[in-house]
Coordinates of C-alpha atoms and ligand atoms in Angstrom, one line a residue:
Chain O
M42 CA -32.1 -70.9 19.8
D43 CA -35.0 -70.0 22.2
L44 CA -38.0 -67.9 21.5
D45 CA -40.2 -66.4 24.3
A46 CA -43.7 -66.0 22.8
R47 CA -45.5 -66.4 26.1
Y48 CA -48.6 -64.2 26.7
L49 CA -48.9 -63.5 23.1
L50 CA -52.2 -64.3 21.3
C51 CA -52.2 -66.0 18.0
P52 CA -51.1 -65.2 15.4
M53 CA -48.4 -63.3 17.0
P54 CA -46.3 -66.5 17.9
V55 CA -46.4 -67.6 14.4
I56 CA -45.2 -64.0 13.2
R57 CA -42.4 -64.1 15.7
V58 CA -41.2 -67.6 14.7
S59 CA -41.4 -66.6 11.1
S60 CA -39.1 -63.5 11.6
V61 CA -36.7 -65.4 13.7
I62 CA -36.6 -68.6 11.6
G63 CA -36.0 -66.5 8.4
R64 CA -32.5 -65.6 9.9
M65 CA -31.6 -69.4 10.8
A66 CA -29.6 -71.7 8.8
A67 CA -31.3 -74.9 7.6
G68 CA -31.1 -77.6 10.2
D69 CA -30.9 -75.4 13.3
T70 CA -33.4 -75.6 15.8
L71 CA -35.7 -73.1 17.4
T72 CA -37.4 -73.7 20.7
V73 CA -40.6 -71.6 21.2
H74 CA -42.3 -71.2 24.5
C75 CA -46.0 -70.1 24.3
T76 CA -48.9 -69.9 26.4
D77 CA -51.7 -69.5 23.8
P78 CA -53.0 -73.0 22.9
G79 CA -53.8 -71.7 19.5
A80 CA -50.0 -71.8 18.8
L81 CA -50.3 -75.7 18.9
H82 CA -52.3 -75.5 15.8
D83 CA -50.9 -72.5 14.1
I84 CA -47.1 -73.1 14.3
P85 CA -47.2 -76.6 13.0
A86 CA -49.6 -75.5 10.3
W87 CA -47.3 -72.6 9.4
C88 CA -44.2 -74.9 9.4
R89 CA -46.0 -77.3 7.0
L90 CA -46.5 -74.5 4.6
E91 CA -42.9 -73.3 4.8
G92 CA -41.1 -76.7 4.8
H93 CA -39.9 -76.5 8.5
E94 CA -40.2 -79.5 10.6
V95 CA -41.8 -79.6 14.2
V96 CA -39.7 -82.1 16.1
E97 CA -41.2 -81.8 19.4
T98 CA -44.4 -80.4 21.1
R99 CA -44.8 -80.5 24.8
T100 CA -46.6 -79.0 27.9
E101 CA -44.5 -77.9 30.7
P102 CA -45.8 -78.5 34.3
S103 CA -46.3 -74.6 34.4
G104 CA -48.7 -75.0 31.5
D105 CA -46.4 -73.4 29.0
I106 CA -46.4 -74.9 25.6
V107 CA -43.0 -75.8 24.0
I108 CA -42.6 -76.3 20.4
V109 CA -39.2 -77.3 18.8
I110 CA -38.7 -76.5 15.1
R111 CA -36.0 -77.6 12.8
A112 CA -35.5 -74.9 10.2
G113 CA -36.0 -76.1 6.6
G114 CA -33.8 -75.5 3.6
Chain P
M78 CA -39.0 -63.1 -19.8
E79 CA -42.1 -62.7 -21.7
N80 CA -43.2 -66.1 -20.9
R81 CA -42.3 -66.4 -17.4
K82 CA -44.7 -67.5 -14.8
R83 CA -46.5 -64.4 -13.5
Q84 CA -46.7 -64.1 -9.7
A85 CA -49.5 -62.6 -7.7
I86 CA -49.9 -61.9 -4.0
V87 CA -53.3 -62.6 -2.5
L88 CA -54.6 -60.8 0.5
L89 CA -55.6 -63.8 2.3
S90 CA -57.9 -63.0 5.2
G91 CA -59.1 -66.4 6.0
G92 CA -62.6 -65.8 4.7
L93 CA -64.2 -67.5 1.7
D94 CA -63.9 -64.8 -0.8
S95 CA -60.2 -64.4 -0.8
L96 CA -59.8 -68.2 -0.7
L97 CA -61.7 -68.4 -4.0
A98 CA -59.9 -65.5 -5.5
A99 CA -56.7 -67.2 -4.8
R100 CA -58.0 -70.4 -6.4
L101 CA -59.0 -68.6 -9.5
M102 CA -55.6 -67.4 -10.1
L103 CA -53.9 -70.7 -9.4
D104 CA -56.6 -72.2 -11.9
Q105 CA -54.9 -70.0 -14.4
G106 CA -51.4 -71.1 -13.8
I107 CA -50.3 -68.0 -11.9
H108 CA -48.0 -68.5 -9.0
V109 CA -49.7 -67.3 -5.9
E110 CA -48.5 -66.5 -2.4
G111 CA -50.7 -65.2 0.3
I112 CA -50.2 -62.3 2.6
N113 CA -52.1 -61.6 5.8
F114 CA -51.7 -58.6 7.9
F115 CA -52.2 -58.6 11.8
T116 CA -53.5 -55.3 12.9
G117 CA -54.1 -56.3 16.5
F118 CA -57.8 -56.1 16.1
C119 CA -58.2 -59.3 14.0
V120 CA -60.7 -61.9 15.2
E121 CA -59.0 -65.0 16.0
G122 CA -61.5 -67.4 17.4
H123 CA -59.2 -70.0 18.6
T124 CA -57.0 -68.0 21.0
H125 CA -57.6 -67.1 24.5
A126 CA -59.2 -64.0 23.1
I127 CA -62.5 -66.1 23.0
R128 CA -63.5 -68.2 25.9
R129 CA -63.0 -71.9 25.9
D130 CA -66.8 -72.5 26.3
R131 CA -67.5 -70.9 22.9
K132 CA -67.3 -74.4 21.2
D133 CA -68.7 -72.8 18.0
R134 CA -65.5 -70.9 17.4
A135 CA -62.8 -72.2 15.0
V136 CA -59.9 -74.0 16.5
R137 CA -57.4 -72.7 13.9
N138 CA -56.2 -69.6 12.2
N139 CA -58.4 -69.2 9.2
A140 CA -55.7 -67.6 6.9
L141 CA -53.4 -70.5 7.5
H142 CA -56.1 -72.9 6.9
S143 CA -56.9 -71.2 3.6
A144 CA -53.3 -71.3 2.5
E145 CA -52.9 -75.0 3.5
Q146 CA -56.0 -75.8 1.3
L147 CA -54.5 -73.9 -1.6
G148 CA -50.9 -75.4 -1.0
I149 CA -49.4 -71.8 -1.1
R150 CA -47.0 -70.0 1.0
L151 CA -48.5 -67.4 3.5
H152 CA -46.7 -64.3 4.7
M153 CA -48.1 -63.2 8.0
I154 CA -47.0 -59.7 8.7
D155 CA -47.4 -57.6 11.9
V156 CA -48.6 -54.1 11.0
I157 CA -49.8 -53.0 14.5
D158 CA -47.7 -50.0 14.8
D159 CA -48.4 -48.6 11.3
Y160 CA -52.1 -49.4 11.6
K161 CA -52.6 -46.9 14.3
D162 CA -52.8 -44.1 12.1
V163 CA -55.6 -45.9 10.1
V164 CA -57.7 -46.4 13.2
L165 CA -57.1 -43.1 14.8
N166 CA -57.2 -40.8 11.8
P167 CA -59.1 -42.5 9.0
R168 CA -59.5 -40.0 6.1
H169 CA -62.8 -41.7 5.1
G170 CA -64.4 -42.2 8.4
Y171 CA -65.7 -45.0 10.3
G172 CA -68.3 -47.6 9.4
A173 CA -71.0 -48.6 11.9
H174 CA -68.5 -48.7 14.8
L175 CA -64.8 -47.9 14.9
N176 CA -64.1 -49.9 11.8
P177 CA -62.3 -47.5 9.2
C178 CA -62.8 -50.0 6.4
L179 CA -62.1 -47.9 3.3
D180 CA -59.0 -46.6 4.8
C181 CA -58.1 -50.2 6.0
K182 CA -58.4 -51.7 2.7
A183 CA -56.2 -49.0 1.0
F184 CA -53.7 -49.4 3.8
M185 CA -53.6 -53.3 3.3
V186 CA -53.4 -53.1 -0.4
G187 CA -50.8 -50.4 0.0
R188 CA -48.6 -52.7 2.0
A189 CA -49.1 -55.6 -0.3
R190 CA -48.0 -53.3 -3.2
S191 CA -44.7 -52.5 -1.1
W192 CA -44.3 -56.2 -0.6
L193 CA -44.8 -56.7 -4.3
E194 CA -42.2 -54.3 -5.2
E195 CA -39.6 -55.8 -2.9
H196 CA -40.2 -59.3 -4.0
G197 CA -40.5 -58.6 -7.9
F198 CA -44.1 -60.0 -8.0
D199 CA -46.5 -58.8 -10.8
F200 CA -49.9 -58.1 -9.2
I201 CA -52.1 -58.0 -6.2
V202 CA -55.3 -60.1 -5.8
T203 CA -58.1 -59.5 -3.3
G204 CA -61.3 -61.3 -2.7
E205 CA -63.5 -58.1 -2.8
V206 CA -66.8 -58.4 -4.2
L207 CA -68.6 -55.5 -5.8
G208 CA -71.4 -54.3 -3.5
Q209 CA -70.9 -56.7 -0.8
R210 CA -69.9 -54.2 2.0
P211 CA -71.3 -51.0 2.3
M212 CA -68.3 -49.0 3.0
S213 CA -65.2 -50.5 1.2
Q214 CA -66.8 -52.7 -1.6
R215 CA -68.7 -50.3 -3.7
R216 CA -68.2 -49.2 -7.4
D217 CA -67.2 -45.8 -6.3
T218 CA -64.9 -46.9 -3.6
F219 CA -63.0 -49.7 -5.6
P220 CA -61.0 -47.0 -7.4
V221 CA -60.2 -45.2 -4.3
V222 CA -58.5 -48.4 -2.8
A223 CA -56.6 -48.9 -6.1
R224 CA -55.4 -45.2 -6.2
E225 CA -54.7 -44.6 -2.6
S226 CA -52.8 -47.8 -2.1
G227 CA -50.8 -46.9 -5.3
A228 CA -51.6 -50.5 -6.6
L229 CA -53.5 -48.7 -9.5
D230 CA -54.2 -51.2 -12.2
R231 CA -52.1 -54.0 -10.7
L232 CA -54.9 -54.8 -8.5
V233 CA -57.2 -57.6 -9.6
R234 CA -60.7 -58.5 -7.9
P235 CA -61.3 -61.8 -9.7
L236 CA -64.7 -62.3 -8.1
S237 CA -66.0 -59.1 -9.7
A238 CA -63.4 -58.4 -12.5
R239 CA -66.0 -58.9 -15.2
L240 CA -67.9 -55.9 -13.9
L241 CA -64.8 -53.7 -13.6
P242 CA -62.6 -52.1 -16.0
P243 CA -59.7 -54.5 -17.3
T244 CA -56.7 -54.3 -15.2
L245 CA -53.0 -54.5 -16.4
P246 CA -52.7 -58.3 -16.0
E247 CA -56.0 -58.7 -18.0
R248 CA -54.8 -56.3 -20.7
E249 CA -51.4 -57.9 -20.9
G250 CA -53.1 -61.5 -21.1
W251 CA -51.4 -62.7 -17.9
V252 CA -54.8 -63.4 -16.6
D253 CA -57.8 -64.4 -18.9
R254 CA -60.6 -62.2 -18.1
E255 CA -63.1 -64.4 -19.5
R256 CA -62.3 -67.0 -16.9
L257 CA -63.0 -64.5 -14.0
L258 CA -66.1 -63.7 -12.4
G259 CA -68.8 -61.1 -12.4
L260 CA -70.2 -61.5 -8.9
S261 CA -71.9 -58.6 -7.1
G262 CA -74.0 -57.9 -4.1
R263 CA -74.5 -59.5 -0.7
N264 CA -76.0 -62.8 -1.9
R265 CA -73.3 -65.4 -1.1
K266 CA -74.8 -68.3 -2.8
P267 CA -72.5 -68.3 -5.8
Q268 CA -69.4 -68.4 -3.5
I269 CA -70.8 -71.2 -1.4
A270 CA -71.6 -73.1 -4.5
L271 CA -67.9 -72.6 -5.8
A272 CA -66.7 -73.5 -2.4
R273 CA -68.5 -76.7 -2.4
A274 CA -67.4 -77.4 -6.1
Y275 CA -63.7 -76.9 -5.1
G276 CA -64.3 -79.0 -1.8
F277 CA -63.2 -76.1 0.4
D278 CA -63.6 -76.1 4.1
Y279 CA -64.0 -72.4 5.2
A280 CA -64.9 -70.1 8.0
Q281 CA -68.5 -68.9 8.2
P282 CA -68.8 -65.2 8.0
A283 CA -68.6 -64.1 11.6
G284 CA -69.9 -60.6 11.1
G285 CA -66.6 -58.9 10.2
C286 CA -63.0 -59.5 9.9
C287 CA -62.1 -57.5 13.1
F288 CA -63.1 -56.4 16.6
L289 CA -63.5 -52.8 15.3
T290 CA -66.7 -53.9 13.7
D291 CA -68.0 -55.1 17.2
E292 CA -70.1 -52.9 19.1
N293 CA -69.1 -53.9 22.5
Y294 CA -65.3 -53.7 21.5
A295 CA -65.7 -50.2 20.0
H296 CA -67.3 -49.1 23.3
K297 CA -64.6 -50.3 25.4
L298 CA -62.0 -48.8 23.0
R299 CA -63.8 -45.5 23.4
D300 CA -64.0 -45.8 27.1
L301 CA -60.1 -46.3 27.1
W302 CA -59.7 -43.2 25.1
A303 CA -62.0 -41.3 27.4
S304 CA -60.3 -42.3 30.6
R305 CA -57.0 -41.4 29.1
G306 CA -58.2 -38.1 27.8
A307 CA -56.4 -38.9 24.5
R308 CA -57.1 -41.2 21.6
R309 CA -54.1 -43.4 21.7
Y310 CA -53.5 -47.1 22.3
D311 CA -50.7 -49.5 22.5
F312 CA -50.6 -53.3 21.7
D313 CA -51.4 -54.5 25.2
D314 CA -54.3 -52.1 25.5
I315 CA -56.0 -53.6 22.4
M316 CA -55.2 -57.2 23.4
L317 CA -56.7 -56.6 26.9
L318 CA -59.9 -55.3 25.5
K319 CA -60.4 -58.8 24.0
I320 CA -60.0 -60.7 27.2
G321 CA -62.3 -60.9 30.3
R322 CA -65.0 -58.9 31.8
H323 CA -64.4 -55.1 31.9
L324 CA -65.8 -53.1 34.6
R325 CA -65.4 -49.4 35.4
P326 CA -66.9 -48.7 38.9
H327 CA -65.4 -45.3 39.1
P328 CA -64.0 -42.9 36.5
S329 CA -60.6 -43.3 37.9
F330 CA -60.2 -47.2 37.5
K331 CA -61.1 -50.0 35.7
L332 CA -61.1 -53.8 36.4
I333 CA -60.4 -56.7 33.9
I334 CA -61.7 -59.9 35.3
G335 CA -60.7 -63.2 33.9
R336 CA -63.7 -65.5 33.2
E337 CA -61.9 -68.9 33.1
E338 CA -58.4 -70.5 33.5
G339 CA -57.2 -69.6 30.1
E340 CA -58.0 -66.0 30.5
N341 CA -56.7 -65.8 34.1
R342 CA -53.5 -67.3 32.5
F343 CA -53.3 -64.6 29.8
L344 CA -53.9 -62.0 32.4
E345 CA -51.1 -63.3 34.6
G346 CA -48.6 -62.0 31.9
Y347 CA -49.6 -58.5 32.9
R348 CA -48.9 -58.6 36.6
H349 CA -45.8 -56.7 36.1
R350 CA -47.8 -53.7 34.6
F351 CA -50.9 -53.5 36.8
A352 CA -52.1 -53.9 40.4
H353 CA -53.7 -57.4 40.3
L354 CA -56.0 -59.2 42.8
W355 CA -57.1 -62.8 43.4
A356 CA -58.9 -64.6 46.3
T357 CA -56.3 -66.8 48.0
E358 CA -58.7 -69.4 49.5
H359 CA -61.4 -69.8 46.9
K360 CA -61.2 -70.5 43.2
G361 CA -61.8 -67.3 41.2
P362 CA -60.6 -64.9 38.7
L363 CA -57.3 -62.9 38.3
V364 CA -58.5 -59.2 38.2
L365 CA -56.0 -56.5 36.8
L366 CA -56.6 -52.9 38.0
Q367 CA -56.1 -50.2 35.5
G368 CA -55.9 -46.7 36.7
D369 CA -55.6 -45.2 40.1
A370 CA -55.0 -48.0 42.8
N371 CA -55.6 -45.8 45.8
E372 CA -57.0 -47.4 49.0
T373 CA -60.6 -46.6 48.2
N374 CA -60.5 -48.0 44.9
L375 CA -58.5 -51.1 46.2
D376 CA -61.3 -51.6 48.8
L377 CA -64.0 -51.9 46.1
A378 CA -61.7 -53.8 43.7
C379 CA -61.2 -56.5 46.6
A380 CA -64.9 -56.8 47.2
I381 CA -65.6 -57.2 43.5
T382 CA -62.9 -59.7 43.1
A383 CA -64.3 -61.7 45.9
R384 CA -67.8 -61.5 44.3
F385 CA -66.7 -63.0 41.3
G386 CA -65.0 -66.0 43.0
Q387 CA -66.5 -69.1 44.6
G388 CA -66.3 -67.5 47.9
R389 CA -69.1 -65.1 47.1
S390 CA -71.5 -66.3 49.5
K391 CA -69.2 -66.3 52.5
A392 CA -69.1 -63.6 55.1
R393 CA -65.3 -62.9 54.5
V394 CA -62.9 -63.7 51.8
R395 CA -59.1 -63.3 51.9
V396 CA -58.0 -61.4 48.7
A397 CA -54.4 -60.9 47.7
V398 CA -53.4 -57.6 46.0
G399 CA -50.1 -57.5 44.1
E400 CA -48.4 -54.4 43.2
P401 CA -47.1 -54.2 39.7
G402 CA -44.3 -56.5 39.6
G403 CA -43.8 -56.1 43.3
L404 CA -45.2 -56.8 46.8
T405 CA -48.3 -58.7 47.8
R406 CA -50.6 -57.9 50.6
E407 CA -53.6 -59.8 51.8
R408 CA -56.8 -58.5 53.3
D409 CA -60.1 -59.9 54.4
V410 CA -63.0 -58.4 52.7
T411 CA -66.7 -58.9 52.3
P412 CA -67.7 -60.1 48.9
L413 CA -69.7 -57.3 47.2
P414 CA -73.5 -58.1 47.3
A415 CA -75.0 -58.9 43.9
H416 CA -77.3 -55.9 44.2
A417 CA -74.4 -53.4 44.6
L418 CA -72.9 -54.5 41.3
A419 CA -74.2 -51.7 39.1
A420 CA -75.1 -52.7 35.7
E421 CA -73.6 -49.4 34.4
W422 CA -70.1 -50.5 35.5
Y423 CA -70.0 -53.1 32.8
L424 CA -68.3 -52.0 29.7
Ligands
SF4_725 S1 -63.8 -55.1 9.2 FE1 -61.9 -54.3 10.2 S2 -60.1 -55.5 8.9 FE2 -62.2 -55.7 7.9 S3 -61.8 -53.9 6.4 FE3 -63.0 -53.1 8.0 S4 -61.5 -52.2 9.5 FE4 -60.4 -53.6 8.1

C-alpha cells in the first residue's frame, strides 16, 4: 500500500501512518512518501514503539523521502 | 478483577513534566500509555516549520522521544478540526497572546477521557504543576479542567498531587499518594534534579507548547482574520503561518517568501492553490501570493521576489508567475530597491 504524506509537516506523517497501518494485516508493507525530513526520525521512532519494522529508507532524486514499513503483529 | 493492573493514559506533551509524571506512574506498577494531540499549532522544532540554520532546535519529535525513554506506546491524535472552536471561542479567554490555555487543557483532558472510556483505561495523568503557569495551572483552575473535561476525580497530577485533594485512584489505593509529589510554583529545580536521577534526556522549555503563545505568530493569525473579515482558518492557513517571511505590502494581498531550500520545497506544495513567483535565472525564494493577484499587485510581487533573490543588485531580473495550478508567464522586472521595502509590510 502507498501513502502520500508529501508536504505534510511533522507529526502529521506519523499520524497518517498510524491510521493507515492500524487497518493493515501483520506482514503487509506500507510505502510512505514524505517531504519533511523530520519524518526520517519520527516514523522510525514511532515504528519502534509500536513494533513495526522499517525495511527501507531512501531519498528519491526529486528529494522526496520514501520509507517502507512492514506492519507488526 | 480487583487486583488487575490499573491502566493510565498520560498526556505526553514532550516536555519534562509529563515525562516525569508518566515515570512516577510506571514506578508504581501502573500500565501507562501516552497520548499526544496535534492541534496544528504545536511547536515541532525539527520540521520545515523551523529553518535549517536554527541548529539549536531539536531534531526529533519530543513526545515520541519521551515515549521511547519511558518504553511506552504513544497515541498521536489529530484534533485539528475540533480544536478550532477552542481557539476561536475560548470560554475562559486568552493568555498573553492567542493562547486559550485553560480551554485547551480542558479540551485535551476531555479528549483523553473519551479515549479512556473507549479503551477501558482507569484514569488520566498530566504533568501539570500547581502555580507553574499563570492561566491554566492554578489552584482555582485545576478543578475547572477536571470538571469541564468530565474527567472529574479520575484526573491525577502526580507532580502536585500531595497538595491537592485525593483523587479516585488514590482513594482506591491504585496509586500510593505517599509516593506522589507536592511540587508547586515556577521553580523547576526539583524536576531537573529528578530528570537527572532518572537519566532522562528532555527538551528545554521553549517558552510554550504551541505557536499560539508566540507574539509574532499571533500577530500573523490576527492579520489573516482581519484580511478575511472573519475569524476562521483551515489547516493550510495555520501551517503556512509557520513558514517563511510574511509581508503584506497592501491590504489586498500578502506574500509568503521561502527563506531557504527546505521552505521553498514546502511552499511548492501550495502552487496549486496560490499564485506563485520565482526568479528563473537567479537563486532565490519561491513566493506565494495570497489575496488579489491583479496586475498592480503582481508587479509589486515580482519586484519583491527579485529583491529577495541573488539577482537583487541586477538592473533586470526575470521572474516567473505561475497561476494556481496553471499557466506560467515570465516578466523582466527591476528588483525593488532596499529602501522601498517598508518595515510595516513585515508581519
Ligand atoms: S500553550 Fe498552547 S498547547 Fe499549551 S496549554 Fe496553552 S494553548 Fe494549549
